[in-house]
């Protein structure tokens, strides 16, 4: 099993990264010997991975990082880097390699302070590997100030440092940064490819794997959760009942409140265990005693952690609500396909009766307006409109059609 096995449906990207990893060895040797660099090398110091959610941007970056740190003895004999078994590959993939820093955020943004810490780390020489690799999975969440801090590091990188930035699209990254990166675009993998991974790697029943892959339209992470988490399946089933529950104003308001409550509960369950562990670890580090008072001077650190946990919970709630809105969009997309007699595959075949009912009782123009209302709800939340108000406006618009 190579490091590329989890890179689903991205043959072209895999070939480009494998070629770059192979050239990386020659580049390290040239730098060490003081020789001029090969201008035709496929390796460079900064990469930008873009693609729709679920396409595997961070997976591609992690696989590339592992290939760069591969220590397989077969490489000396001309073997391809990225064996997947050596210590360099294994520790890079699970996030414990000393020279591979994986940056993701549970918060709404990545600020200047965190970025400056990364830039300082990027100036260090590799400790045990060939390269100092920094993978930023949420480059689209950099604030403007943080982006300007990062720009300097990307413009003048250390000789053995590689930056890997991941974002949904080019427009989500500052033009000055993206112009200094080699750009790779990932596409949404096919339903068959995602189902195959769920069956092969996660041991999911084939029928459930295909159902989850089809329902999530090729989103690998969501498909895995839907196939393996009963709670996720129950939440999705509740969301897909919303179109049938907005027949009157009372139903609209009740459906909106339930969507918010479900997102809140989902976020609470996802972050609660992490929050408790973080709090206990910090208390222990500050010299606190179980059940006793904290030492003087530690209130500031505890307050900072509480603020961080609150921001993380807010983002998790928004992500959960955004997922519900994505599923609603998929529902109405299927309705529109039925109304127009399209030959595209229906994603939500498990609620075919509901699709048929909505398709027969409305027009394509109404369906398009309903899709637009869901998109408007997402835009409103991006502008920090109160989630309940945004969702209530959306459910009322769904009723009006």
mmCIF file of C-alpha atoms in Angstrom:
data_model
loop_
_atom_site.group_PDB
_atom_site.id
_atom_site.type_symbol
_atom_site.label_atom_id
_atom_site.label_comp_id
_atom_site.label_asym_id
_atom_site.label_seq_id
_atom_site.Cartn_x
_atom_site.Cartn_y
_atom_site.Cartn_z
ATOM 1 C CA UNK A 1 0.000 0.000 0.000
ATOM 2 C CA UNK A 2 1.601 3.272 -1.137
ATOM 3 C CA UNK A 3 0.961 6.726 0.259
ATOM 4 C CA UNK A 4 -1.181 7.474 -2.805
ATOM 5 C CA UNK A 5 -3.811 4.805 -2.116
ATOM 6 C CA UNK A 6 -6.156 7.197 -0.285
ATOM 7 C CA UNK A 7 -5.974 9.765 -3.088
ATOM 8 C CA UNK A 8 -9.269 8.769 -4.697
ATOM 9 C CA UNK A 9 -9.893 9.446 -8.384
ATOM 10 C CA UNK A 10 -6.975 11.870 -8.826
ATOM 11 C CA UNK A 11 -4.699 10.041 -11.254
ATOM 12 C CA UNK A 12 -3.279 13.171 -12.913
ATOM 13 C CA UNK A 13 -2.504 14.864 -9.585
ATOM 14 C CA UNK A 14 -0.938 11.652 -8.273
ATOM 15 C CA UNK A 15 1.361 11.436 -11.292
ATOM 16 C CA UNK A 16 2.467 15.058 -10.905
ATOM 17 C CA UNK A 17 3.215 14.676 -7.197
ATOM 18 C CA UNK A 18 5.033 11.366 -7.664
ATOM 19 C CA UNK A 19 7.254 12.954 -10.329
ATOM 20 C CA UNK A 20 7.954 15.941 -8.076
ATOM 21 C CA UNK A 21 8.852 13.657 -5.149
ATOM 22 C CA UNK A 22 11.292 11.804 -7.377
ATOM 23 C CA UNK A 23 12.941 15.056 -8.467
ATOM 24 C CA UNK A 24 13.142 16.178 -4.830
ATOM 25 C CA UNK A 25 16.027 13.788 -4.128
ATOM 26 C CA UNK A 26 18.105 15.260 -6.917
ATOM 27 C CA UNK A 27 17.246 18.742 -5.686
ATOM 28 C CA UNK A 28 18.438 17.973 -2.137
ATOM 29 C CA UNK A 29 21.681 16.548 -3.506
ATOM 30 C CA UNK A 30 22.232 19.612 -5.700
ATOM 31 C CA UNK A 31 21.678 22.013 -2.780
ATOM 32 C CA UNK A 32 24.005 20.000 -0.516
ATOM 33 C CA UNK A 33 26.759 19.940 -3.133
ATOM 34 C CA UNK A 34 26.349 23.597 -4.072
ATOM 35 C CA UNK A 35 25.465 22.706 -7.661
ATOM 36 C CA UNK A 36 23.087 24.771 -9.847
ATOM 37 C CA UNK A 37 19.476 23.608 -9.678
ATOM 38 C CA UNK A 38 17.855 21.841 -12.591
ATOM 39 C CA UNK A 39 15.452 24.358 -14.132
ATOM 40 C CA UNK A 40 13.337 21.496 -15.465
ATOM 41 C CA UNK A 41 12.746 20.018 -12.009
ATOM 42 C CA UNK A 42 9.141 19.242 -11.158
ATOM 43 C CA UNK A 43 9.828 20.032 -7.492
ATOM 44 C CA UNK A 44 9.247 23.488 -6.027
ATOM 45 C CA UNK A 45 9.072 25.096 -2.586
ATOM 46 C CA UNK A 46 5.378 26.057 -2.483
ATOM 47 C CA UNK A 47 2.258 24.170 -3.579
ATOM 48 C CA UNK A 48 -1.402 25.111 -3.639
ATOM 49 C CA UNK A 49 -3.997 22.325 -3.657
ATOM 50 C CA UNK A 50 -7.506 23.401 -4.626
ATOM 51 C CA UNK A 51 -10.692 21.486 -5.256
ATOM 52 C CA UNK A 52 -14.287 21.154 -4.058
ATOM 53 C CA UNK A 53 -14.995 19.941 -0.504
ATOM 54 C CA UNK A 54 -14.370 16.223 -0.205
ATOM 55 C CA UNK A 55 -12.034 16.002 -3.193
ATOM 56 C CA UNK A 56 -9.072 15.109 -0.969
ATOM 57 C CA UNK A 57 -6.966 18.278 -0.879
ATOM 58 C CA UNK A 58 -5.414 17.605 2.524
ATOM 59 C CA UNK A 59 -5.057 13.897 1.710
ATOM 60 C CA UNK A 60 -3.014 14.786 -1.375
ATOM 61 C CA UNK A 61 -0.823 17.178 0.613
ATOM 62 C CA UNK A 62 -0.198 14.607 3.359
ATOM 63 C CA UNK A 63 0.634 11.922 0.800
ATOM 64 C CA UNK A 64 3.097 14.257 -0.911
ATOM 65 C CA UNK A 65 4.689 15.136 2.435
ATOM 66 C CA UNK A 66 5.102 11.431 3.173
ATOM 67 C CA UNK A 67 6.675 10.794 -0.240
ATOM 68 C CA UNK A 68 9.187 13.593 0.391
ATOM 69 C CA UNK A 69 10.172 12.007 3.721
ATOM 70 C CA UNK A 70 10.186 8.413 2.439
ATOM 71 C CA UNK A 71 13.194 6.430 3.698
ATOM 72 C CA UNK A 72 12.556 3.182 1.845
ATOM 73 C CA UNK A 73 15.801 1.430 0.819
ATOM 74 C CA UNK A 74 14.233 0.786 -2.594
ATOM 75 C CA UNK A 75 14.734 4.476 -3.434
ATOM 76 C CA UNK A 76 18.490 3.942 -3.741
ATOM 77 C CA UNK A 77 17.719 1.353 -6.424
ATOM 78 C CA UNK A 78 15.475 3.705 -8.367
ATOM 79 C CA UNK A 79 12.226 2.837 -6.613
ATOM 80 C CA UNK A 80 9.417 5.363 -6.463
ATOM 81 C CA UNK A 81 9.149 7.425 -3.254
ATOM 82 C CA UNK A 82 6.108 6.970 -1.062
ATOM 83 C CA UNK A 83 6.230 3.279 -0.172
ATOM 84 C CA UNK A 84 3.765 3.741 2.688
ATOM 85 C CA UNK A 85 5.581 1.301 5.007
ATOM 86 C CA UNK A 86 8.797 3.011 6.096
ATOM 87 C CA UNK A 87 9.079 5.148 9.218
ATOM 88 C CA UNK A 88 9.182 8.369 7.197
ATOM 89 C CA UNK A 89 5.952 7.587 5.346
ATOM 90 C CA UNK A 90 4.119 6.230 8.386
ATOM 91 C CA UNK A 91 4.928 9.097 10.762
ATOM 92 C CA UNK A 92 4.156 11.698 8.080
ATOM 93 C CA UNK A 93 0.733 10.225 7.388
ATOM 94 C CA UNK A 94 -0.303 10.002 11.042
ATOM 95 C CA UNK A 95 1.104 13.436 11.881
ATOM 96 C CA UNK A 96 4.009 12.564 14.196
ATOM 97 C CA UNK A 97 7.004 13.201 11.904
ATOM 98 C CA UNK A 98 9.374 15.762 13.420
ATOM 99 C CA UNK A 99 9.688 17.652 10.131
ATOM 100 C CA UNK A 100 6.070 17.570 8.970
ATOM 101 C CA UNK A 101 3.796 20.165 10.550
ATOM 102 C CA UNK A 102 0.048 19.703 9.865
ATOM 103 C CA UNK A 103 -1.937 22.899 10.445
ATOM 104 C CA UNK A 104 -5.716 22.769 10.709
ATOM 105 C CA UNK A 105 -8.011 24.968 12.718
ATOM 106 C CA UNK A 106 -11.158 24.328 14.707
ATOM 107 C CA UNK A 107 -11.746 28.084 14.795
ATOM 108 C CA UNK A 108 -13.240 30.482 12.271
ATOM 109 C CA UNK A 109 -9.867 31.862 11.145
ATOM 110 C CA UNK A 110 -6.090 31.553 11.386
ATOM 111 C CA UNK A 111 -4.567 34.686 12.882
ATOM 112 C CA UNK A 112 -1.281 36.547 12.685
ATOM 113 C CA UNK A 113 0.214 35.043 15.856
ATOM 114 C CA UNK A 114 -0.205 31.439 14.700
ATOM 115 C CA UNK A 115 1.152 32.283 11.262
ATOM 116 C CA UNK A 116 4.239 33.984 12.663
ATOM 117 C CA UNK A 117 4.987 30.859 14.699
ATOM 118 C CA UNK A 118 4.775 28.812 11.499
ATOM 119 C CA UNK A 119 7.055 31.177 9.612
ATOM 120 C CA UNK A 120 9.666 30.896 12.358
ATOM 121 C CA UNK A 121 9.451 27.113 12.199
ATOM 122 C CA UNK A 122 9.816 27.216 8.421
ATOM 123 C CA UNK A 123 13.267 28.806 8.777
ATOM 124 C CA UNK A 124 14.621 25.759 10.634
ATOM 125 C CA UNK A 125 16.590 23.029 8.928
ATOM 126 C CA UNK A 126 15.053 19.531 8.880
ATOM 127 C CA UNK A 127 15.729 17.623 12.090
ATOM 128 C CA UNK A 128 15.572 14.043 10.804
ATOM 129 C CA UNK A 129 14.100 14.170 7.288
ATOM 130 C CA UNK A 130 15.094 15.621 3.936
ATOM 131 C CA UNK A 131 12.626 18.493 4.030
ATOM 132 C CA UNK A 132 10.864 20.753 6.502
ATOM 133 C CA UNK A 133 7.229 20.396 5.353
ATOM 134 C CA UNK A 134 4.353 22.611 6.467
ATOM 135 C CA UNK A 135 0.858 21.528 5.408
ATOM 136 C CA UNK A 136 -1.821 24.173 5.940
ATOM 137 C CA UNK A 137 -5.175 22.435 5.452
ATOM 138 C CA UNK A 138 -7.271 25.595 5.909
ATOM 139 C CA UNK A 139 -5.344 28.245 3.977
ATOM 140 C CA UNK A 140 -8.664 29.853 3.031
ATOM 141 C CA UNK A 141 -9.165 30.758 6.712
ATOM 142 C CA UNK A 142 -6.095 32.976 6.923
ATOM 143 C CA UNK A 143 -6.951 36.526 7.919
ATOM 144 C CA UNK A 144 -5.619 39.283 5.671
ATOM 145 C CA UNK A 145 -2.871 40.073 8.165
ATOM 146 C CA UNK A 146 -1.912 36.406 8.478
ATOM 147 C CA UNK A 147 -1.788 36.111 4.684
ATOM 148 C CA UNK A 148 0.649 39.008 4.490
ATOM 149 C CA UNK A 149 2.855 37.352 7.117
ATOM 150 C CA UNK A 150 2.818 34.096 5.145
ATOM 151 C CA UNK A 151 3.640 35.894 1.890
ATOM 152 C CA UNK A 152 7.123 36.820 3.076
ATOM 153 C CA UNK A 153 7.921 33.187 3.917
ATOM 154 C CA UNK A 154 6.649 31.936 0.567
ATOM 155 C CA UNK A 155 8.596 34.647 -1.298
ATOM 156 C CA UNK A 156 11.905 33.860 0.423
ATOM 157 C CA UNK A 157 11.745 30.234 1.583
ATOM 158 C CA UNK A 158 14.484 28.374 3.394
ATOM 159 C CA UNK A 159 16.387 25.992 1.064
ATOM 160 C CA UNK A 160 14.881 22.806 2.515
ATOM 161 C CA UNK A 161 11.362 24.029 3.367
ATOM 162 C CA UNK A 162 8.200 23.136 1.457
ATOM 163 C CA UNK A 163 4.852 24.874 1.947
ATOM 164 C CA UNK A 164 1.644 23.019 1.030
ATOM 165 C CA UNK A 165 -1.501 25.139 1.136
ATOM 166 C CA UNK A 166 -5.021 23.727 0.733
ATOM 167 C CA UNK A 167 -8.071 25.799 -0.201
ATOM 168 C CA UNK A 168 -11.388 25.288 -2.028
ATOM 169 C CA UNK A 169 -10.441 27.625 -4.905
ATOM 170 C CA UNK A 170 -7.775 30.041 -6.109
ATOM 171 C CA UNK A 171 -9.974 32.982 -5.120
ATOM 172 C CA UNK A 172 -9.762 31.895 -1.464
ATOM 173 C CA UNK A 173 -6.024 32.680 -1.374
ATOM 174 C CA UNK A 174 -4.329 36.048 -1.726
ATOM 175 C CA UNK A 175 -3.220 36.658 -5.362
ATOM 176 C CA UNK A 176 0.304 37.439 -4.181
ATOM 177 C CA UNK A 177 0.536 34.045 -2.465
ATOM 178 C CA UNK A 178 -1.055 31.905 -5.154
ATOM 179 C CA UNK A 179 1.187 33.461 -7.824
ATOM 180 C CA UNK A 180 4.197 32.036 -5.972
ATOM 181 C CA UNK A 181 2.800 28.496 -5.654
ATOM 182 C CA UNK A 182 2.548 25.606 -8.057
ATOM 183 C CA UNK A 183 -1.165 24.994 -8.450
ATOM 184 C CA UNK A 184 -2.824 21.566 -8.510
ATOM 185 C CA UNK A 185 -6.582 21.203 -8.998
ATOM 186 C CA UNK A 186 -8.402 18.169 -7.639
ATOM 187 C CA UNK A 187 -11.799 17.087 -8.942
ATOM 188 C CA UNK A 188 -14.732 15.462 -7.183
ATOM 189 C CA UNK A 189 -14.142 11.690 -7.271
ATOM 190 C CA UNK A 190 -16.743 9.442 -8.810
ATOM 191 C CA UNK A 191 -19.351 7.676 -6.680
ATOM 192 C CA UNK A 192 -17.842 4.313 -7.650
ATOM 193 C CA UNK A 193 -14.348 5.379 -6.555
ATOM 194 C CA UNK A 194 -15.567 6.601 -3.159
ATOM 195 C CA UNK A 195 -17.638 3.470 -2.580
ATOM 196 C CA UNK A 196 -14.614 1.314 -3.435
ATOM 197 C CA UNK A 197 -12.509 3.085 -0.784
ATOM 198 C CA UNK A 198 -15.220 2.651 1.857
ATOM 199 C CA UNK A 199 -15.436 -1.057 1.087
ATOM 200 C CA UNK A 200 -11.711 -1.653 0.787
ATOM 201 C CA UNK A 201 -10.347 0.533 3.593
ATOM 202 C CA UNK A 202 -13.225 0.829 6.059
ATOM 203 C CA UNK A 203 -14.888 -2.558 5.645
ATOM 204 C CA UNK A 204 -18.284 -0.986 4.914
ATOM 205 C CA UNK A 205 -21.045 -3.165 3.488
ATOM 206 C CA UNK A 206 -21.092 -2.637 -0.329
ATOM 207 C CA UNK A 207 -24.742 -1.586 -0.451
ATOM 208 C CA UNK A 208 -24.309 0.953 2.346
ATOM 209 C CA UNK A 209 -21.042 2.175 0.823
ATOM 210 C CA UNK A 210 -22.658 2.887 -2.542
ATOM 211 C CA UNK A 211 -25.648 4.530 -0.857
ATOM 212 C CA UNK A 212 -23.415 6.839 1.212
ATOM 213 C CA UNK A 213 -21.190 7.717 -1.746
ATOM 214 C CA UNK A 214 -24.218 8.502 -3.913
ATOM 215 C CA UNK A 215 -25.941 10.548 -1.184
ATOM 216 C CA UNK A 216 -22.851 12.696 -0.581
ATOM 217 C CA UNK A 217 -22.069 13.177 -4.279
ATOM 218 C CA UNK A 218 -18.518 11.867 -3.991
ATOM 219 C CA UNK A 219 -17.500 13.716 -0.797
ATOM 220 C CA UNK A 220 -15.100 11.225 0.791
ATOM 221 C CA UNK A 221 -15.204 12.439 4.394
ATOM 222 C CA UNK A 222 -18.972 12.851 4.532
ATOM 223 C CA UNK A 223 -19.493 9.489 2.838
ATOM 224 C CA UNK A 224 -17.300 7.749 5.414
ATOM 225 C CA UNK A 225 -19.151 9.354 8.308
ATOM 226 C CA UNK A 226 -22.561 8.622 6.796
ATOM 227 C CA UNK A 227 -21.620 4.986 6.216
ATOM 228 C CA UNK A 228 -20.161 4.408 9.682
ATOM 229 C CA UNK A 229 -22.128 6.702 12.020
ATOM 230 C CA UNK A 230 -25.756 5.946 12.825
ATOM 231 C CA UNK A 231 -26.183 9.414 14.324
ATOM 232 C CA UNK A 232 -25.133 11.028 11.037
ATOM 233 C CA UNK A 233 -27.692 8.961 9.142
ATOM 234 C CA UNK A 234 -30.448 9.986 11.568
ATOM 235 C CA UNK A 235 -29.499 13.666 11.261
ATOM 236 C CA UNK A 236 -29.551 13.494 7.460
ATOM 237 C CA UNK A 237 -32.954 11.776 7.472
ATOM 238 C CA UNK A 238 -34.337 14.604 9.631
ATOM 239 C CA UNK A 239 -32.931 17.269 7.291
ATOM 240 C CA UNK A 240 -34.467 15.658 4.202
ATOM 241 C CA UNK A 241 -37.917 15.822 5.820
ATOM 242 C CA UNK A 242 -37.794 19.638 5.934
ATOM 243 C CA UNK A 243 -39.219 20.184 2.399
ATOM 244 C CA UNK A 244 -42.393 18.349 3.445
ATOM 245 C CA UNK A 245 -42.739 20.266 6.724
ATOM 246 C CA UNK A 246 -42.923 23.841 5.441
ATOM 247 C CA UNK A 247 -46.593 23.796 4.384
ATOM 248 C CA UNK A 248 -47.511 26.534 6.890
ATOM 249 C CA UNK A 249 -45.805 29.271 8.889
ATOM 250 C CA UNK A 250 -45.778 27.234 12.094
ATOM 251 C CA UNK A 251 -44.120 24.333 10.315
ATOM 252 C CA UNK A 252 -41.494 26.674 8.861
ATOM 253 C CA UNK A 253 -40.539 28.118 12.244
ATOM 254 C CA UNK A 254 -40.519 24.705 13.916
ATOM 255 C CA UNK A 255 -38.348 23.190 11.161
ATOM 256 C CA UNK A 256 -35.901 26.088 11.432
ATOM 257 C CA UNK A 257 -35.594 25.721 15.203
ATOM 258 C CA UNK A 258 -35.037 21.976 14.895
ATOM 259 C CA UNK A 259 -32.276 22.488 12.317
ATOM 260 C CA UNK A 260 -30.510 24.871 14.697
ATOM 261 C CA UNK A 261 -31.012 22.551 17.679
ATOM 262 C CA UNK A 262 -29.665 19.573 15.728
ATOM 263 C CA UNK A 263 -26.578 21.524 14.655
ATOM 264 C CA UNK A 264 -26.018 22.690 18.238
ATOM 265 C CA UNK A 265 -26.320 19.171 19.661
ATOM 266 C CA UNK A 266 -24.056 17.784 16.937
ATOM 267 C CA UNK A 267 -21.411 20.411 17.700
ATOM 268 C CA UNK A 268 -21.668 19.773 21.434
ATOM 269 C CA UNK A 269 -21.139 16.041 21.006
ATOM 270 C CA UNK A 270 -18.177 16.566 18.686
ATOM 271 C CA UNK A 271 -16.267 19.052 20.863
ATOM 272 C CA UNK A 272 -17.283 18.103 24.398
ATOM 273 C CA UNK A 273 -14.763 15.287 24.841
ATOM 274 C CA UNK A 274 -11.934 17.392 23.389
ATOM 275 C CA UNK A 275 -12.853 20.367 25.585
ATOM 276 C CA UNK A 276 -12.808 18.289 28.767
ATOM 277 C CA UNK A 277 -9.413 16.770 27.952
ATOM 278 C CA UNK A 278 -7.910 20.168 27.046
ATOM 279 C CA UNK A 279 -9.173 21.711 30.279
ATOM 280 C CA UNK A 280 -7.848 18.859 32.433
ATOM 281 C CA UNK A 281 -4.457 18.918 30.677
ATOM 282 C CA UNK A 282 -4.099 22.683 31.137
ATOM 283 C CA UNK A 283 -5.087 22.511 34.794
ATOM 284 C CA UNK A 284 -2.496 19.785 35.366
ATOM 285 C CA UNK A 285 0.161 21.798 33.530
ATOM 286 C CA UNK A 286 -0.611 24.886 35.643
ATOM 287 C CA UNK A 287 -0.359 22.944 38.899
ATOM 288 C CA UNK A 288 -4.040 22.598 39.637
ATOM 289 C CA UNK A 289 -5.319 19.891 41.974
ATOM 290 C CA UNK A 290 -8.388 17.818 41.104
ATOM 291 C CA UNK A 291 -11.374 19.324 42.908
ATOM 292 C CA UNK A 292 -9.261 22.166 44.320
ATOM 293 C CA UNK A 293 -8.663 25.796 43.474
ATOM 294 C CA UNK A 294 -6.292 26.836 40.729
ATOM 295 C CA UNK A 295 -3.034 28.594 41.679
ATOM 296 C CA UNK A 296 -2.920 32.372 41.461
ATOM 297 C CA UNK A 297 -2.042 33.879 38.121
ATOM 298 C CA UNK A 298 -3.599 31.098 36.058
ATOM 299 C CA UNK A 299 -7.004 32.700 35.444
ATOM 300 C CA UNK A 300 -5.808 34.349 32.236
ATOM 301 C CA UNK A 301 -4.656 31.070 30.701
ATOM 302 C CA UNK A 302 -7.904 29.347 31.624
ATOM 303 C CA UNK A 303 -9.954 32.227 30.169
ATOM 304 C CA UNK A 304 -7.946 32.067 26.927
ATOM 305 C CA UNK A 305 -8.679 28.333 26.637
ATOM 306 C CA UNK A 306 -12.402 28.904 27.300
ATOM 307 C CA UNK A 307 -12.534 31.560 24.564
ATOM 308 C CA UNK A 308 -10.796 29.206 22.141
ATOM 309 C CA UNK A 309 -13.228 26.401 22.958
ATOM 310 C CA UNK A 310 -16.186 28.739 22.486
ATOM 311 C CA UNK A 311 -14.934 29.802 19.035
ATOM 312 C CA UNK A 312 -14.352 26.162 18.098
ATOM 313 C CA UNK A 313 -17.883 25.232 19.135
ATOM 314 C CA UNK A 314 -19.250 28.105 17.025
ATOM 315 C CA UNK A 315 -17.370 26.921 13.976
ATOM 316 C CA UNK A 316 -18.401 23.299 14.517
ATOM 317 C CA UNK A 317 -22.048 24.363 14.818
ATOM 318 C CA UNK A 318 -21.781 26.378 11.614
ATOM 319 C CA UNK A 319 -20.127 23.486 9.819
ATOM 320 C CA UNK A 320 -22.911 21.141 10.937
ATOM 321 C CA UNK A 321 -25.577 23.606 9.811
ATOM 322 C CA UNK A 322 -23.769 24.155 6.519
ATOM 323 C CA UNK A 323 -23.804 20.403 5.952
ATOM 324 C CA UNK A 324 -27.577 20.390 6.479
ATOM 325 C CA UNK A 325 -27.954 23.184 3.924
ATOM 326 C CA UNK A 326 -25.780 21.243 1.473
ATOM 327 C CA UNK A 327 -28.069 18.236 1.853
ATOM 328 C CA UNK A 328 -31.130 20.424 1.266
ATOM 329 C CA UNK A 329 -29.539 21.782 -1.898
ATOM 330 C CA UNK A 330 -28.927 18.215 -3.055
ATOM 331 C CA UNK A 331 -32.574 17.350 -2.382
ATOM 332 C CA UNK A 332 -33.868 20.195 -4.546
ATOM 333 C CA UNK A 333 -31.275 19.428 -7.194
ATOM 334 C CA UNK A 334 -32.812 15.950 -7.450
ATOM 335 C CA UNK A 335 -36.312 17.486 -7.606
ATOM 336 C CA UNK A 336 -35.216 19.722 -10.477
ATOM 337 C CA UNK A 337 -33.696 16.756 -12.302
ATOM 338 C CA UNK A 338 -37.013 14.892 -12.067
ATOM 339 C CA UNK A 339 -38.990 17.917 -13.216
ATOM 340 C CA UNK A 340 -36.782 18.453 -16.251
ATOM 341 C CA UNK A 341 -36.553 14.773 -17.128
ATOM 342 C CA UNK A 342 -32.769 14.836 -16.794
ATOM 343 C CA UNK A 343 -30.759 11.643 -17.095
ATOM 344 C CA UNK A 344 -28.348 12.511 -14.283
ATOM 345 C CA UNK A 345 -28.291 10.076 -11.380
ATOM 346 C CA UNK A 346 -30.503 10.851 -8.410
ATOM 347 C CA UNK A 347 -28.456 11.228 -5.222
ATOM 348 C CA UNK A 348 -31.200 10.818 -2.631
ATOM 349 C CA UNK A 349 -32.861 7.655 -3.891
ATOM 350 C CA UNK A 350 -33.694 6.641 -0.312
ATOM 351 C CA UNK A 351 -36.305 9.449 -0.202
ATOM 352 C CA UNK A 352 -37.624 8.914 -3.723
ATOM 353 C CA UNK A 353 -41.247 9.272 -2.564
ATOM 354 C CA UNK A 354 -40.571 12.731 -1.135
ATOM 355 C CA UNK A 355 -38.739 13.773 -4.294
ATOM 356 C CA UNK A 356 -41.648 12.668 -6.470
ATOM 357 C CA UNK A 357 -44.174 14.430 -4.262
ATOM 358 C CA UNK A 358 -42.338 17.776 -4.340
ATOM 359 C CA UNK A 359 -41.589 17.456 -8.066
ATOM 360 C CA UNK A 360 -45.252 16.887 -8.918
ATOM 361 C CA UNK A 361 -46.580 19.696 -6.715
ATOM 362 C CA UNK A 362 -44.224 22.449 -7.903
ATOM 363 C CA UNK A 363 -42.597 23.883 -11.025
ATOM 364 C CA UNK A 364 -38.929 24.027 -12.056
ATOM 365 C CA UNK A 365 -38.986 27.808 -11.469
ATOM 366 C CA UNK A 366 -40.121 27.273 -7.881
ATOM 367 C CA UNK A 367 -37.411 24.662 -7.342
ATOM 368 C CA UNK A 368 -34.749 27.052 -8.589
ATOM 369 C CA UNK A 369 -36.002 29.759 -6.245
ATOM 370 C CA UNK A 370 -35.845 27.283 -3.373
ATOM 371 C CA UNK A 371 -32.266 26.397 -4.222
ATOM 372 C CA UNK A 372 -31.471 30.115 -4.323
ATOM 373 C CA UNK A 373 -33.023 30.558 -0.865
ATOM 374 C CA UNK A 374 -30.732 27.860 0.563
ATOM 375 C CA UNK A 375 -27.714 29.550 -1.012
ATOM 376 C CA UNK A 376 -28.886 32.911 0.366
ATOM 377 C CA UNK A 377 -29.056 31.360 3.846
ATOM 378 C CA UNK A 378 -25.439 30.217 3.592
ATOM 379 C CA UNK A 379 -24.382 33.685 2.400
ATOM 380 C CA UNK A 380 -26.241 35.303 5.294
ATOM 381 C CA UNK A 381 -24.425 33.162 7.836
ATOM 382 C CA UNK A 382 -21.113 34.014 6.185
ATOM 383 C CA UNK A 383 -22.007 37.658 6.935
ATOM 384 C CA UNK A 384 -22.590 36.694 10.595
ATOM 385 C CA UNK A 385 -26.372 36.935 10.503
ATOM 386 C CA UNK A 386 -27.853 35.107 13.504
ATOM 387 C CA UNK A 387 -28.238 31.461 12.360
ATOM 388 C CA UNK A 388 -31.841 31.126 13.558
ATOM 389 C CA UNK A 389 -32.952 34.259 11.679
ATOM 390 C CA UNK A 390 -31.176 33.103 8.506
ATOM 391 C CA UNK A 391 -32.705 29.623 8.663
ATOM 392 C CA UNK A 392 -36.188 30.968 9.433
ATOM 393 C CA UNK A 393 -35.976 33.238 6.389
ATOM 394 C CA UNK A 394 -34.932 30.237 4.310
ATOM 395 C CA UNK A 395 -37.771 27.957 5.468
ATOM 396 C CA UNK A 396 -40.310 30.720 4.774
ATOM 397 C CA UNK A 397 -38.830 31.086 1.280
ATOM 398 C CA UNK A 398 -39.057 27.312 0.789
ATOM 399 C CA UNK A 399 -42.747 27.507 1.637
ATOM 400 C CA UNK A 400 -43.346 30.372 -0.805
ATOM 401 C CA UNK A 401 -41.519 28.594 -3.627
#
